[in-house]
CSV table of C-alpha atoms and ligand atoms in Angstrom, one decimal:
chain,number,residue,atom,x,y,z
Z,197,MET,CA,81.8,41.6,23.8
Z,198,THR,CA,79.0,41.3,21.5
Z,199,ARG,CA,75.9,42.8,23.2
Z,200,ILE,CA,74.9,44.6,26.5
Z,201,GLU,CA,72.9,40.6,27.9
Z,202,HIS,CA,70.6,42.3,30.3
Z,203,ILE,CA,71.1,45.4,33.3
Z,204,GLY,CA,70.6,43.7,37.1
Z,205,ILE,CA,68.2,45.8,38.5
Z,206,ALA,CA,68.6,45.5,43.0
Z,207,VAL,CA,65.2,45.3,44.5
Z,208,LYS,CA,64.2,44.3,48.2
Z,209,ASP,CA,60.5,43.2,47.5
Z,210,LEU,CA,60.9,41.0,44.0
Z,211,ALA,CA,57.1,40.7,44.2
Z,212,ALA,CA,56.5,44.0,44.6
Z,213,ALA,CA,59.1,45.0,41.9
Z,214,GLU,CA,58.1,42.2,39.2
Z,215,GLU,CA,54.5,44.5,40.1
Z,216,ILE,CA,56.3,48.0,39.1
Z,217,TYR,CA,57.8,46.1,36.0
Z,218,ALA,CA,55.7,44.2,34.6
Z,219,ARG,CA,53.2,47.8,34.5
Z,220,LEU,CA,56.3,49.8,33.5
Z,221,LEU,CA,57.1,47.7,30.6
Z,222,GLY,CA,53.5,46.0,29.6
Z,223,VAL,CA,54.8,42.5,29.5
Z,224,PRO,CA,55.0,40.2,32.4
Z,225,SER,CA,58.4,38.6,33.9
Z,226,TYR,CA,59.3,34.9,32.4
Z,227,LYS,CA,60.9,33.3,34.7
Z,228,ARG,CA,62.3,33.6,38.7
Z,229,GLU,CA,65.2,31.7,39.0
Z,230,ALA,CA,66.7,31.3,42.5
Z,231,VAL,CA,70.5,31.1,42.7
Z,232,GLU,CA,71.8,29.4,46.0
Z,233,SER,CA,75.8,30.2,45.1
Z,234,GLU,CA,74.8,33.9,45.2
Z,235,GLY,CA,72.1,34.0,47.9
Z,236,VAL,CA,69.4,35.9,45.3
Z,237,ILE,CA,66.3,35.2,43.6
Z,238,THR,CA,65.6,36.8,40.4
Z,239,SER,CA,63.1,37.5,37.9
Z,240,PHE,CA,63.8,38.1,34.3
Z,241,PHE,CA,61.7,40.3,32.0
Z,242,LYS,CA,62.4,40.5,27.7
Z,243,THR,CA,61.8,43.6,26.1
Z,244,GLY,CA,62.4,43.6,22.8
Z,245,PRO,CA,65.6,42.5,22.5
Z,246,ASN,CA,67.2,43.0,25.7
Z,247,LYS,CA,66.2,41.6,29.2
Z,248,ILE,CA,66.0,43.5,33.2
Z,249,GLU,CA,66.8,41.4,36.0
Z,250,LEU,CA,65.3,41.4,38.7
Z,251,LEU,CA,67.6,40.7,41.9
Z,252,GLU,CA,66.9,39.8,45.8
Z,253,SER,CA,68.6,38.9,48.6
Z,254,THR,CA,67.7,36.1,50.2
Z,255,LYS,CA,69.9,36.1,53.1
Z,256,ALA,CA,70.2,39.3,55.2
Z,257,ASP,CA,74.6,39.7,54.0
Z,258,GLY,CA,74.3,38.7,50.6
Z,259,PRO,CA,76.3,40.9,47.7
Z,260,ILE,CA,72.3,42.1,46.8
Z,261,ALA,CA,71.6,43.1,50.3
Z,262,LYS,CA,74.8,44.7,50.8
Z,263,ALA,CA,74.1,46.5,47.5
Z,264,ILE,CA,70.8,47.6,49.2
Z,265,ASP,CA,72.3,48.5,52.6
Z,266,LYS,CA,75.2,51.0,51.0
Z,267,ARG,CA,73.4,52.7,47.7
Z,268,GLY,CA,69.4,51.3,48.6
Z,269,GLU,CA,67.6,49.7,45.5
Z,270,GLY,CA,68.5,50.6,41.3
Z,271,ILE,CA,70.8,49.3,38.6
Z,272,HIS,CA,73.1,46.8,39.8
Z,273,HIS,CA,75.1,45.6,36.9
Z,274,ILE,CA,75.5,45.8,33.6
Z,275,ALA,CA,76.5,42.1,32.0
Z,276,PHE,CA,77.8,42.2,28.6
Z,277,GLU,CA,77.5,38.6,26.6
Z,278,VAL,CA,81.0,37.4,25.9
Z,279,ALA,CA,81.3,34.1,22.9
Z,280,ASP,CA,84.5,33.0,25.0
Z,281,ILE,CA,84.1,33.7,28.8
Z,282,ARG,CA,87.7,32.0,29.6
Z,283,ALA,CA,89.5,34.2,26.5
Z,284,GLU,CA,87.5,37.5,27.6
Z,285,MET,CA,88.3,37.2,31.4
Z,286,ASP,CA,92.5,36.7,30.7
Z,287,ARG,CA,92.3,39.3,28.0
Z,288,LEU,CA,90.9,41.7,31.0
Z,289,LYS,CA,93.1,40.6,33.2
Z,290,ALA,CA,95.9,41.7,30.7
Z,291,GLU,CA,94.2,44.7,30.6
Z,292,GLY,CA,94.3,46.0,34.3
Z,293,PHE,CA,90.9,45.1,35.5
Z,294,ILE,CA,90.1,43.5,38.6
Z,295,LEU,CA,87.7,40.0,38.1
Z,296,LEU,CA,86.1,38.7,41.0
Z,297,ASN,CA,85.9,35.7,40.1
Z,298,GLU,CA,88.7,33.1,39.1
Z,299,GLU,CA,86.9,30.9,37.2
Z,300,PRO,CA,83.8,31.3,35.8
Z,301,LYS,CA,80.9,30.3,37.7
Z,302,ARG,CA,77.2,30.0,37.3
Z,303,GLY,CA,74.8,32.3,37.1
Z,304,ALA,CA,71.4,32.4,36.7
Z,305,ASP,CA,69.7,31.7,33.2
Z,306,ASN,CA,72.2,29.3,32.5
Z,307,LYS,CA,74.9,30.8,32.0
Z,308,LEU,CA,79.3,31.0,33.0
Z,309,VAL,CA,79.1,34.5,34.2
Z,310,CYS,CA,82.5,35.9,36.0
Z,311,PHE,CA,81.9,39.7,37.7
Z,312,VAL,CA,84.6,43.0,37.3
Z,313,HIS,CA,85.2,45.3,40.8
Z,314,PRO,CA,83.5,48.6,40.8
Z,315,LYS,CA,86.4,49.9,40.8
Z,316,SER,CA,88.0,49.1,37.5
Z,317,ALA,CA,84.9,49.9,35.4
Z,318,ASN,CA,84.3,53.4,36.9
Z,319,GLY,CA,81.9,52.5,39.4
Z,320,VAL,CA,80.0,50.3,37.5
Z,321,LEU,CA,79.9,46.3,38.3
Z,322,VAL,CA,80.4,44.2,35.1
Z,323,GLU,CA,79.3,41.2,34.6
Z,324,LEU,CA,80.8,39.0,31.9
Z,325,CYS,CA,78.3,35.9,30.4
Z,326,GLN,CA,77.8,33.4,28.0
Z,327,GLU,CA,75.6,30.8,27.1
Z,328,ASN,CA,76.5,27.5,29.1
Z,329,PRO,CA,77.5,25.2,26.4
Z,330,GLU,CA,76.8,22.3,28.1
D,212,ZN,ZN1,73.2,39.7,36.1
């Protein structure tokens, strides 16, 4: 893994959270993007080399809605950039980590992503992401 790519934060109201994070970070969101397959709409901020991803659920039973039901709003996942997502998935599987998807899937921000189960990583949902070559 090469660096932390972004930190994902689960929010109930994306517009309200965008307003708060714009004031907190001193920059506006630079893009919104829906990820249909995950039932979320995302909003990205850049702070220097780092990114923050706000996530609002578009489905009552989606993963973000469930996370908020369980734990309230807050940090949802940490995403690490990887050069070769399949190689990294194989490496983690061999190390005994539980992957939440067997194949890389399309995430926001033109990335191929894979999630690692939080019970494998001390309660942290880890996202691997690779810049999509297509
Ligand atoms: Zn993410």
